[in-house]
PDB file of C-alpha atoms in Angstrom:
ATOM      1  CA  UNK A 171     142.697  -3.595  96.237  1.00 47.00           C
ATOM      2  CA  UNK A 172     145.878  -2.574  97.950  1.00 52.00           C
ATOM      3  CA  UNK A 173     146.526   0.855  99.403  1.00 53.00           C
ATOM      4  CA  UNK A 174     149.333   1.143  96.868  1.00 58.00           C
ATOM      5  CA  UNK A 175     146.920   1.210  93.958  1.00 64.00           C
ATOM      6  CA  UNK A 176     146.193  -1.452  91.372  1.00 70.00           C
ATOM      7  CA  UNK A 177     148.802  -4.174  91.921  1.00 68.00           C
ATOM      8  CA  UNK A 178     150.857  -5.016  88.861  1.00 63.00           C
ATOM      9  CA  UNK A 179     149.807  -1.914  86.976  1.00 64.00           C
ATOM     10  CA  UNK A 180     153.288  -0.410  86.921  1.00 60.00           C
ATOM     11  CA  UNK A 181     155.702   1.302  89.277  1.00 57.00           C
ATOM     12  CA  UNK A 182     154.208   2.009  92.681  1.00 56.00           C
ATOM     13  CA  UNK A 183     153.860   5.261  94.573  1.00 53.00           C
ATOM     14  CA  UNK A 184     156.222   4.158  97.331  1.00 55.00           C
ATOM     15  CA  UNK A 185     159.350   5.073  95.407  1.00 54.00           C
ATOM     16  CA  UNK A 186     160.461   1.522  94.598  1.00 59.00           C
ATOM     17  CA  UNK A 187     159.792   0.090  91.194  1.00 62.00           C
ATOM     18  CA  UNK A 188     159.235  -3.495  92.238  1.00 65.00           C
ATOM     19  CA  UNK A 189     161.195  -5.008  89.374  1.00 70.00           C
ATOM     20  CA  UNK A 190     161.091  -4.817  85.601  1.00 74.00           C
ATOM     21  CA  UNK A 191     158.086  -7.115  85.151  1.00 67.00           C
ATOM     22  CA  UNK A 192     155.927  -5.153  87.583  1.00 67.00           C
ATOM     23  CA  UNK A 193     157.145  -1.846  86.170  1.00 72.00           C
ATOM     24  CA  UNK A 194     155.996  -2.900  82.715  1.00 71.00           C
ATOM     25  CA  UNK A 195     152.465  -3.483  83.993  1.00 70.00           C
ATOM     26  CA  UNK A 196     149.957  -5.488  82.012  1.00 83.00           C
ATOM     27  CA  UNK A 197     148.869  -9.057  82.673  1.00 86.00           C
ATOM     28  CA  UNK A 198     152.369 -10.300  83.519  1.00 83.00           C
ATOM     29  CA  UNK A 199     152.752  -7.574  86.144  1.00 81.00           C
ATOM     30  CA  UNK A 200     149.375  -8.437  87.636  1.00 86.00           C
ATOM     31  CA  UNK A 201     150.213 -12.136  87.681  1.00 89.00           C
ATOM     32  CA  UNK A 202     153.537 -11.444  89.403  1.00 87.00           C
ATOM     33  CA  UNK A 203     151.834  -9.203  91.962  1.00 88.00           C
ATOM     34  CA  UNK A 204     149.234 -11.910  92.651  1.00 92.00           C
ATOM     35  CA  UNK A 205     151.974 -14.520  93.171  1.00 94.00           C
ATOM     36  CA  UNK A 206     153.770 -12.177  95.537  1.00 94.00           C
ATOM     37  CA  UNK A 207     150.581 -11.521  97.513  1.00 96.00           C
ATOM     38  CA  UNK A 208     149.905 -15.266  97.728  1.00 97.00           C
ATOM     39  CA  UNK A 209     153.448 -15.965  98.946  1.00 97.00           C
ATOM     40  CA  UNK A 210     153.217 -13.438 101.774  1.00 97.00           C
ATOM     41  CA  UNK A 211     149.702 -14.602 102.688  1.00 98.00           C
ATOM     42  CA  UNK A 212     150.935 -18.184 103.051  1.00 98.00           C
ATOM     43  CA  UNK A 213     154.009 -17.044 105.021  1.00 98.00           C
ATOM     44  CA  UNK A 214     151.811 -15.073 107.399  1.00 98.00           C
ATOM     45  CA  UNK A 215     149.499 -18.076 107.920  1.00 98.00           C
ATOM     46  CA  UNK A 216     152.507 -20.305 108.687  1.00 98.00           C
ATOM     47  CA  UNK A 217     153.828 -17.810 111.216  1.00 98.00           C
ATOM     48  CA  UNK A 218     150.412 -17.493 112.842  1.00 98.00           C
ATOM     49  CA  UNK A 219     150.085 -21.283 113.074  1.00 98.00           C
ATOM     50  CA  UNK A 220     153.521 -21.570 114.725  1.00 98.00           C
ATOM     51  CA  UNK A 221     152.598 -18.782 117.138  1.00 97.00           C
ATOM     52  CA  UNK A 222     149.350 -20.533 118.100  1.00 97.00           C
ATOM     53  CA  UNK A 223     151.160 -23.841 118.624  1.00 96.00           C
ATOM     54  CA  UNK A 224     153.727 -22.128 120.852  1.00 96.00           C
ATOM     55  CA  UNK A 225     150.955 -20.430 122.836  1.00 95.00           C
ATOM     56  CA  UNK A 226     149.207 -23.775 123.343  1.00 93.00           C
ATOM     57  CA  UNK A 227     152.481 -25.344 124.451  1.00 93.00           C
ATOM     58  CA  UNK A 228     153.098 -22.541 126.963  1.00 92.00           C
ATOM     59  CA  UNK A 229     149.521 -22.790 128.228  1.00 90.00           C
ATOM     60  CA  UNK A 230     149.876 -26.543 128.769  1.00 89.00           C
ATOM     61  CA  UNK A 231     153.205 -26.116 130.568  1.00 85.00           C
ATOM     62  CA  UNK A 232     151.850 -23.443 132.891  1.00 83.00           C
ATOM     63  CA  UNK A 233     148.751 -25.492 133.727  1.00 80.00           C
ATOM     64  CA  UNK A 234     150.931 -28.504 134.588  1.00 76.00           C
ATOM     65  CA  UNK A 235     153.146 -26.322 136.824  1.00 72.00           C
ATOM     66  CA  UNK A 236     150.185 -24.951 138.750  1.00 68.00           C
ATOM     67  CA  UNK A 237     148.925 -28.430 139.696  1.00 61.00           C
TER      68      UNK A 237
END
């Protein structure tokens, strides 16, 4: 569960409504909230993967320079 309460159950406590579907609540609001959570989870994983690749690249470059 999110710190904002039950996702998709209506307007949140943060002041923003989140859109008409999420404001309405119900199963459509929950489904929309789940899709949103999945989108940001995938985005975060992509960013983390790119970060790790860049770190590996930097590590390889620095080890070649020190030889």
